[in-house]
Amino acid sequence: MEEFNVQKQSSLKADKWTRRVLSLHPKLGIAAITDRGRPEDRFHECMRVSSMQIWPQYNKKHVKESFSSMEVMLTVRMKGIPAKVGVREKQSATGPVKIYRYTMKGPEAEKHTWMLRFNNYEDFEKAVNLVQSMQTVENNSLVRYGETHRPEEGCEGVTDEVEVEEFLPRPVMYGNVEDELAPIRAQWQQARPK
């Protein structure tokens, strides 16, 4: 899991932020955060990430600072279904390997929502790209129609409609992430000391 030092907004006071460690596992689509007083408890609160918004996608009401400030630009709003993460070590030819697993409540469960602030643009961009690589799956099946080309005797071929039932994968983040990051990157480059 990749780890990042972040600040998490209090769920009771929007102007109160506490230091935490955020862990991301892009293949499992899991985010975990430490308790404010116990940084060694890496899985204090965990979620299966369902969506993440970066500045300016989230609503201004979610932050108290100036919406055009650098600290707000380095803030994300992450939502997901609560999960429990377990870790065990397994020996391999190259040494011990950590194996992560998770269980989660159904999609009807109340979602976690975290406002997280990164300390620098580099960590912010790396975390955004990790989350972007996650895929979430809707719990509802979807009937999709697609075209298939099958050869017909004595003919060139016939286009036929096929019905496919499957789970609907969808991205955790919408839009072109590079385009969304460009103004934040430009502001960071202007604001940071040379």
PDB file of C-alpha atoms in Angstrom:
ATOM      1  CA  MET A   1       0.000   0.000   0.000  1.00  0.00           C
ATOM      2  CA  GLU A   2       1.164   3.513  -0.767  1.00  0.00           C
ATOM      3  CA  GLU A   3       1.202   5.886   2.214  1.00  0.00           C
ATOM      4  CA  PHE A   4       0.788   9.668   2.357  1.00  0.00           C
ATOM      5  CA  ASN A   5       0.932  12.180   5.197  1.00  0.00           C
ATOM      6  CA  VAL A   6      -2.306  14.153   5.030  1.00  0.00           C
ATOM      7  CA  GLN A   7      -4.609  16.266   7.133  1.00  0.00           C
ATOM      8  CA  LYS A   8      -8.199  15.098   7.616  1.00  0.00           C
ATOM      9  CA  GLN A   9     -11.033  17.523   8.199  1.00  0.00           C
ATOM     10  CA  SER A  10     -13.095  17.013  11.346  1.00  0.00           C
ATOM     11  CA  SER A  11     -16.605  15.757  10.652  1.00  0.00           C
ATOM     12  CA  LEU A  12     -17.907  18.176  13.305  1.00  0.00           C
ATOM     13  CA  LYS A  13     -15.855  21.335  12.637  1.00  0.00           C
ATOM     14  CA  ALA A  14     -14.993  22.222   9.048  1.00  0.00           C
ATOM     15  CA  ASP A  15     -12.105  24.451  10.144  1.00  0.00           C
ATOM     16  CA  LYS A  16     -10.390  21.743  12.232  1.00  0.00           C
ATOM     17  CA  TRP A  17      -7.824  19.505  10.529  1.00  0.00           C
ATOM     18  CA  THR A  18      -5.785  16.693  12.113  1.00  0.00           C
ATOM     19  CA  ARG A  19      -2.651  14.913  10.892  1.00  0.00           C
ATOM     20  CA  ARG A  20      -3.190  11.396   9.594  1.00  0.00           C
ATOM     21  CA  VAL A  21      -1.569   8.799   7.362  1.00  0.00           C
ATOM     22  CA  LEU A  22      -3.578   7.802   4.283  1.00  0.00           C
ATOM     23  CA  SER A  23      -2.922   4.371   2.738  1.00  0.00           C
ATOM     24  CA  LEU A  24      -4.123   3.506  -0.773  1.00  0.00           C
ATOM     25  CA  HIS A  25      -4.279   0.077  -2.409  1.00  0.00           C
ATOM     26  CA  PRO A  26      -5.260   0.727  -6.043  1.00  0.00           C
ATOM     27  CA  LYS A  27      -5.739  -2.928  -7.039  1.00  0.00           C
ATOM     28  CA  LEU A  28      -8.250  -3.507  -4.235  1.00  0.00           C
ATOM     29  CA  GLY A  29      -9.697   0.010  -4.476  1.00  0.00           C
ATOM     30  CA  ILE A  30      -9.187   0.498  -0.742  1.00  0.00           C
ATOM     31  CA  ALA A  31      -8.307   3.631   1.248  1.00  0.00           C
ATOM     32  CA  ALA A  32      -7.377   3.481   4.944  1.00  0.00           C
ATOM     33  CA  ILE A  33      -6.621   6.249   7.392  1.00  0.00           C
ATOM     34  CA  THR A  34      -5.008   6.327  10.822  1.00  0.00           C
ATOM     35  CA  ASP A  35      -6.597   7.548  14.025  1.00  0.00           C
ATOM     36  CA  ARG A  36      -5.524  11.092  14.923  1.00  0.00           C
ATOM     37  CA  GLY A  37      -3.633  10.034  18.055  1.00  0.00           C
ATOM     38  CA  ARG A  38      -2.363   6.627  16.925  1.00  0.00           C
ATOM     39  CA  PRO A  39      -0.390   6.737  13.664  1.00  0.00           C
ATOM     40  CA  GLU A  40       0.612   3.078  14.099  1.00  0.00           C
ATOM     41  CA  ASP A  41      -3.045   1.979  13.642  1.00  0.00           C
ATOM     42  CA  ARG A  42      -2.920   2.088   9.824  1.00  0.00           C
ATOM     43  CA  PHE A  43      -6.433   0.665   9.343  1.00  0.00           C
ATOM     44  CA  HIS A  44      -8.383   2.683  11.923  1.00  0.00           C
ATOM     45  CA  GLU A  45     -10.988   3.633   9.318  1.00  0.00           C
ATOM     46  CA  CYS A  46     -11.183   2.018   5.871  1.00  0.00           C
ATOM     47  CA  MET A  47     -13.357   2.295   2.789  1.00  0.00           C
ATOM     48  CA  ARG A  48     -13.835   0.759  -0.635  1.00  0.00           C
ATOM     49  CA  VAL A  49     -13.493   3.984  -2.620  1.00  0.00           C
ATOM     50  CA  SER A  50     -16.525   4.784  -4.757  1.00  0.00           C
ATOM     51  CA  SER A  51     -15.694   8.356  -5.793  1.00  0.00           C
ATOM     52  CA  MET A  52     -13.186  11.147  -5.360  1.00  0.00           C
ATOM     53  CA  GLN A  53     -13.460  14.812  -6.275  1.00  0.00           C
ATOM     54  CA  ILE A  54     -10.573  17.234  -6.610  1.00  0.00           C
ATOM     55  CA  TRP A  55     -10.672  21.037  -6.679  1.00  0.00           C
ATOM     56  CA  PRO A  56     -12.877  22.645  -8.083  1.00  0.00           C
ATOM     57  CA  GLN A  57     -15.236  19.635  -8.458  1.00  0.00           C
ATOM     58  CA  TYR A  58     -16.391  19.600  -4.839  1.00  0.00           C
ATOM     59  CA  ASN A  59     -18.678  22.269  -3.395  1.00  0.00           C
ATOM     60  CA  LYS A  60     -17.168  25.396  -1.803  1.00  0.00           C
ATOM     61  CA  LYS A  61     -19.235  24.775   1.336  1.00  0.00           C
ATOM     62  CA  HIS A  62     -16.983  21.827   2.237  1.00  0.00           C
ATOM     63  CA  VAL A  63     -14.033  24.098   3.089  1.00  0.00           C
ATOM     64  CA  LYS A  64     -13.766  27.240   5.198  1.00  0.00           C
ATOM     65  CA  GLU A  65     -10.597  28.642   3.631  1.00  0.00           C
ATOM     66  CA  SER A  66     -10.490  30.722   0.455  1.00  0.00           C
ATOM     67  CA  PHE A  67     -11.584  28.426  -2.383  1.00  0.00           C
ATOM     68  CA  SER A  68      -8.745  29.673  -4.599  1.00  0.00           C
ATOM     69  CA  SER A  69      -6.020  29.038  -1.989  1.00  0.00           C
ATOM     70  CA  MET A  70      -3.274  26.479  -2.553  1.00  0.00           C
ATOM     71  CA  GLU A  71      -4.264  24.478   0.519  1.00  0.00           C
ATOM     72  CA  VAL A  72      -7.811  24.073  -0.833  1.00  0.00           C
ATOM     73  CA  MET A  73      -6.444  23.108  -4.253  1.00  0.00           C
ATOM     74  CA  LEU A  74      -4.516  20.278  -2.564  1.00  0.00           C
ATOM     75  CA  THR A  75      -7.710  19.005  -0.900  1.00  0.00           C
ATOM     76  CA  VAL A  76      -9.791  16.056  -2.115  1.00  0.00           C
ATOM     77  CA  ARG A  77     -13.242  14.766  -1.170  1.00  0.00           C
ATOM     78  CA  MET A  78     -13.298  10.971  -1.036  1.00  0.00           C
ATOM     79  CA  LYS A  79     -16.372   8.771  -0.561  1.00  0.00           C
ATOM     80  CA  GLY A  80     -16.731   5.045  -0.107  1.00  0.00           C
ATOM     81  CA  ILE A  81     -18.360   2.091   1.578  1.00  0.00           C
ATOM     82  CA  PRO A  82     -16.926   1.208   5.016  1.00  0.00           C
ATOM     83  CA  ALA A  83     -14.611  -1.802   4.910  1.00  0.00           C
ATOM     84  CA  LYS A  84     -12.389  -3.825   7.204  1.00  0.00           C
ATOM     85  CA  VAL A  85      -8.880  -4.558   5.983  1.00  0.00           C
ATOM     86  CA  GLY A  86      -6.788  -7.514   7.057  1.00  0.00           C
ATOM     87  CA  VAL A  87      -3.102  -8.116   6.370  1.00  0.00           C
ATOM     88  CA  ARG A  88      -1.046 -11.274   6.614  1.00  0.00           C
ATOM     89  CA  GLU A  89       2.473 -12.124   5.576  1.00  0.00           C
ATOM     90  CA  LYS A  90       3.300 -15.016   3.294  1.00  0.00           C
ATOM     91  CA  GLN A  91       6.778 -16.296   2.561  1.00  0.00           C
ATOM     92  CA  SER A  92       7.866 -16.282  -1.060  1.00  0.00           C
ATOM     93  CA  ALA A  93      11.123 -17.027  -2.842  1.00  0.00           C
ATOM     94  CA  THR A  94      12.093 -13.343  -2.549  1.00  0.00           C
ATOM     95  CA  GLY A  95      11.111 -12.989   1.119  1.00  0.00           C
ATOM     96  CA  PRO A  96       7.964 -12.071   3.039  1.00  0.00           C
ATOM     97  CA  VAL A  97       5.067 -10.637   1.048  1.00  0.00           C
ATOM     98  CA  LYS A  98       2.101  -8.766   2.543  1.00  0.00           C
ATOM     99  CA  ILE A  99      -1.297 -10.000   1.428  1.00  0.00           C
ATOM    100  CA  TYR A 100      -4.210  -7.609   1.893  1.00  0.00           C
ATOM    101  CA  ARG A 101      -7.879  -8.581   1.992  1.00  0.00           C
ATOM    102  CA  TYR A 102     -11.019  -6.684   2.822  1.00  0.00           C
ATOM    103  CA  THR A 103     -14.656  -7.184   3.678  1.00  0.00           C
ATOM    104  CA  MET A 104     -17.291  -4.518   3.372  1.00  0.00           C
ATOM    105  CA  LYS A 105     -20.913  -3.847   4.079  1.00  0.00           C
ATOM    106  CA  GLY A 106     -23.440  -3.797   1.255  1.00  0.00           C
ATOM    107  CA  PRO A 107     -23.957  -0.760  -0.983  1.00  0.00           C
ATOM    108  CA  GLU A 108     -26.887   0.340   1.200  1.00  0.00           C
ATOM    109  CA  ALA A 109     -24.467   1.032   4.079  1.00  0.00           C
ATOM    110  CA  GLU A 110     -23.862   4.635   5.085  1.00  0.00           C
ATOM    111  CA  LYS A 111     -20.842   5.888   3.182  1.00  0.00           C
ATOM    112  CA  HIS A 112     -17.685   7.366   4.659  1.00  0.00           C
ATOM    113  CA  THR A 113     -16.842  10.849   3.385  1.00  0.00           C
ATOM    114  CA  TRP A 114     -13.367  12.262   3.991  1.00  0.00           C
ATOM    115  CA  MET A 115     -11.977  15.696   3.181  1.00  0.00           C
ATOM    116  CA  LEU A 116      -8.215  15.152   2.907  1.00  0.00           C
ATOM    117  CA  ARG A 117      -5.506  17.754   2.418  1.00  0.00           C
ATOM    118  CA  PHE A 118      -2.059  16.913   1.074  1.00  0.00           C
ATOM    119  CA  ASN A 119       1.104  18.706   2.195  1.00  0.00           C
ATOM    120  CA  ASN A 120       2.595  19.033  -1.295  1.00  0.00           C
ATOM    121  CA  TYR A 121       1.638  18.744  -4.938  1.00  0.00           C
ATOM    122  CA  GLU A 122       3.811  15.697  -5.628  1.00  0.00           C
ATOM    123  CA  ASP A 123       1.994  13.534  -3.045  1.00  0.00           C
ATOM    124  CA  PHE A 124      -1.345  14.966  -4.161  1.00  0.00           C
ATOM    125  CA  GLU A 125      -0.727  14.072  -7.823  1.00  0.00           C
ATOM    126  CA  LYS A 126       0.554  10.585  -6.979  1.00  0.00           C
ATOM    127  CA  ALA A 127      -2.509   9.864  -4.806  1.00  0.00           C
ATOM    128  CA  VAL A 128      -4.904  11.215  -7.447  1.00  0.00           C
ATOM    129  CA  ASN A 129      -3.324   8.963 -10.079  1.00  0.00           C
ATOM    130  CA  LEU A 130      -3.552   5.931  -7.773  1.00  0.00           C
ATOM    131  CA  VAL A 131      -7.227   6.607  -7.103  1.00  0.00           C
ATOM    132  CA  GLN A 132      -7.857   7.214 -10.795  1.00  0.00           C
ATOM    133  CA  SER A 133      -6.478   3.737 -11.549  1.00  0.00           C
ATOM    134  CA  MET A 134      -9.090   2.199  -9.222  1.00  0.00           C
ATOM    135  CA  GLN A 135     -12.295   0.831 -10.716  1.00  0.00           C
ATOM    136  CA  THR A 136     -15.445   0.394  -8.731  1.00  0.00           C
ATOM    137  CA  VAL A 137     -18.218  -1.975  -9.676  1.00  0.00           C
ATOM    138  CA  GLU A 138     -21.867  -1.148  -9.294  1.00  0.00           C
ATOM    139  CA  ASN A 139     -23.704  -3.862  -7.417  1.00  0.00           C
ATOM    140  CA  ASN A 140     -26.555  -3.846  -9.922  1.00  0.00           C
ATOM    141  CA  SER A 141     -26.270  -5.954 -13.016  1.00  0.00           C
ATOM    142  CA  LEU A 142     -26.582  -4.210 -16.327  1.00  0.00           C
ATOM    143  CA  VAL A 143     -27.982  -5.449 -19.589  1.00  0.00           C
ATOM    144  CA  ARG A 144     -25.846  -4.067 -22.373  1.00  0.00           C
ATOM    145  CA  TYR A 145     -26.300  -4.435 -26.059  1.00  0.00           C
ATOM    146  CA  GLY A 146     -23.430  -4.839 -28.431  1.00  0.00           C
ATOM    147  CA  GLU A 147     -23.009  -5.643 -32.049  1.00  0.00           C
ATOM    148  CA  THR A 148     -21.329  -8.786 -33.269  1.00  0.00           C
ATOM    149  CA  HIS A 149     -20.436  -9.776 -36.802  1.00  0.00           C
ATOM    150  CA  ARG A 150     -21.239 -13.390 -37.716  1.00  0.00           C
ATOM    151  CA  PRO A 151     -20.737 -14.996 -41.115  1.00  0.00           C
ATOM    152  CA  GLU A 152     -23.970 -16.080 -42.831  1.00  0.00           C
ATOM    153  CA  GLU A 153     -23.995 -18.881 -45.386  1.00  0.00           C
ATOM    154  CA  GLY A 154     -23.817 -17.450 -48.911  1.00  0.00           C
ATOM    155  CA  CYS A 155     -23.469 -13.875 -47.623  1.00  0.00           C
ATOM    156  CA  GLU A 156     -20.693 -11.515 -46.619  1.00  0.00           C
ATOM    157  CA  GLY A 157     -21.959 -11.517 -43.048  1.00  0.00           C
ATOM    158  CA  VAL A 158     -24.736 -10.279 -40.840  1.00  0.00           C
ATOM    159  CA  THR A 159     -24.580  -7.810 -38.008  1.00  0.00           C
ATOM    160  CA  ASP A 160     -26.502  -9.189 -35.053  1.00  0.00           C
ATOM    161  CA  GLU A 161     -27.413  -7.688 -31.701  1.00  0.00           C
ATOM    162  CA  VAL A 162     -26.255  -9.623 -28.657  1.00  0.00           C
ATOM    163  CA  GLU A 163     -27.513  -9.146 -25.110  1.00  0.00           C
ATOM    164  CA  VAL A 164     -24.808  -9.238 -22.447  1.00  0.00           C
ATOM    165  CA  GLU A 165     -25.485  -9.170 -18.717  1.00  0.00           C
ATOM    166  CA  GLU A 166     -22.593  -8.060 -16.539  1.00  0.00           C
ATOM    167  CA  PHE A 167     -21.614  -5.834 -13.678  1.00  0.00           C
ATOM    168  CA  LEU A 168     -21.043  -2.240 -14.655  1.00  0.00           C
ATOM    169  CA  PRO A 169     -17.507  -1.023 -13.962  1.00  0.00           C
ATOM    170  CA  ARG A 170     -17.144   2.713 -13.631  1.00  0.00           C
ATOM    171  CA  PRO A 171     -14.293   5.060 -12.872  1.00  0.00           C
ATOM    172  CA  VAL A 172     -13.801   6.448  -9.376  1.00  0.00           C
ATOM    173  CA  MET A 173     -12.959   9.867 -10.842  1.00  0.00           C
ATOM    174  CA  TYR A 174     -14.687  11.500 -13.775  1.00  0.00           C
ATOM    175  CA  GLY A 175     -13.214  13.742 -16.426  1.00  0.00           C
ATOM    176  CA  ASN A 176      -9.704  14.022 -17.782  1.00  0.00           C
ATOM    177  CA  VAL A 177      -7.475  13.958 -14.711  1.00  0.00           C
ATOM    178  CA  GLU A 178      -4.525  15.584 -16.504  1.00  0.00           C
ATOM    179  CA  ASP A 179      -6.726  18.519 -17.528  1.00  0.00           C
ATOM    180  CA  GLU A 180      -8.076  18.789 -13.973  1.00  0.00           C
ATOM    181  CA  LEU A 181      -4.554  18.746 -12.477  1.00  0.00           C
ATOM    182  CA  ALA A 182      -3.077  21.370 -14.847  1.00  0.00           C
ATOM    183  CA  PRO A 183      -4.320  24.530 -13.028  1.00  0.00           C
ATOM    184  CA  ILE A 184      -3.392  23.074  -9.627  1.00  0.00           C
ATOM    185  CA  ARG A 185       0.096  22.163 -10.865  1.00  0.00           C
ATOM    186  CA  ALA A 186       0.565  25.666 -12.340  1.00  0.00           C
ATOM    187  CA  GLN A 187      -0.520  27.321  -9.082  1.00  0.00           C
ATOM    188  CA  TRP A 188       1.804  25.037  -7.059  1.00  0.00           C
ATOM    189  CA  GLN A 189       4.772  25.890  -9.294  1.00  0.00           C
ATOM    190  CA  GLN A 190       4.092  29.619  -8.880  1.00  0.00           C
ATOM    191  CA  ALA A 191       3.493  29.454  -5.130  1.00  0.00           C
ATOM    192  CA  ARG A 192       6.328  27.250  -3.941  1.00  0.00           C
ATOM    193  CA  PRO A 193       9.617  28.840  -2.948  1.00  0.00           C
ATOM    194  CA  LYS A 194      12.365  28.689  -5.553  1.00  0.00           C
TER     195      LYS A 194
END
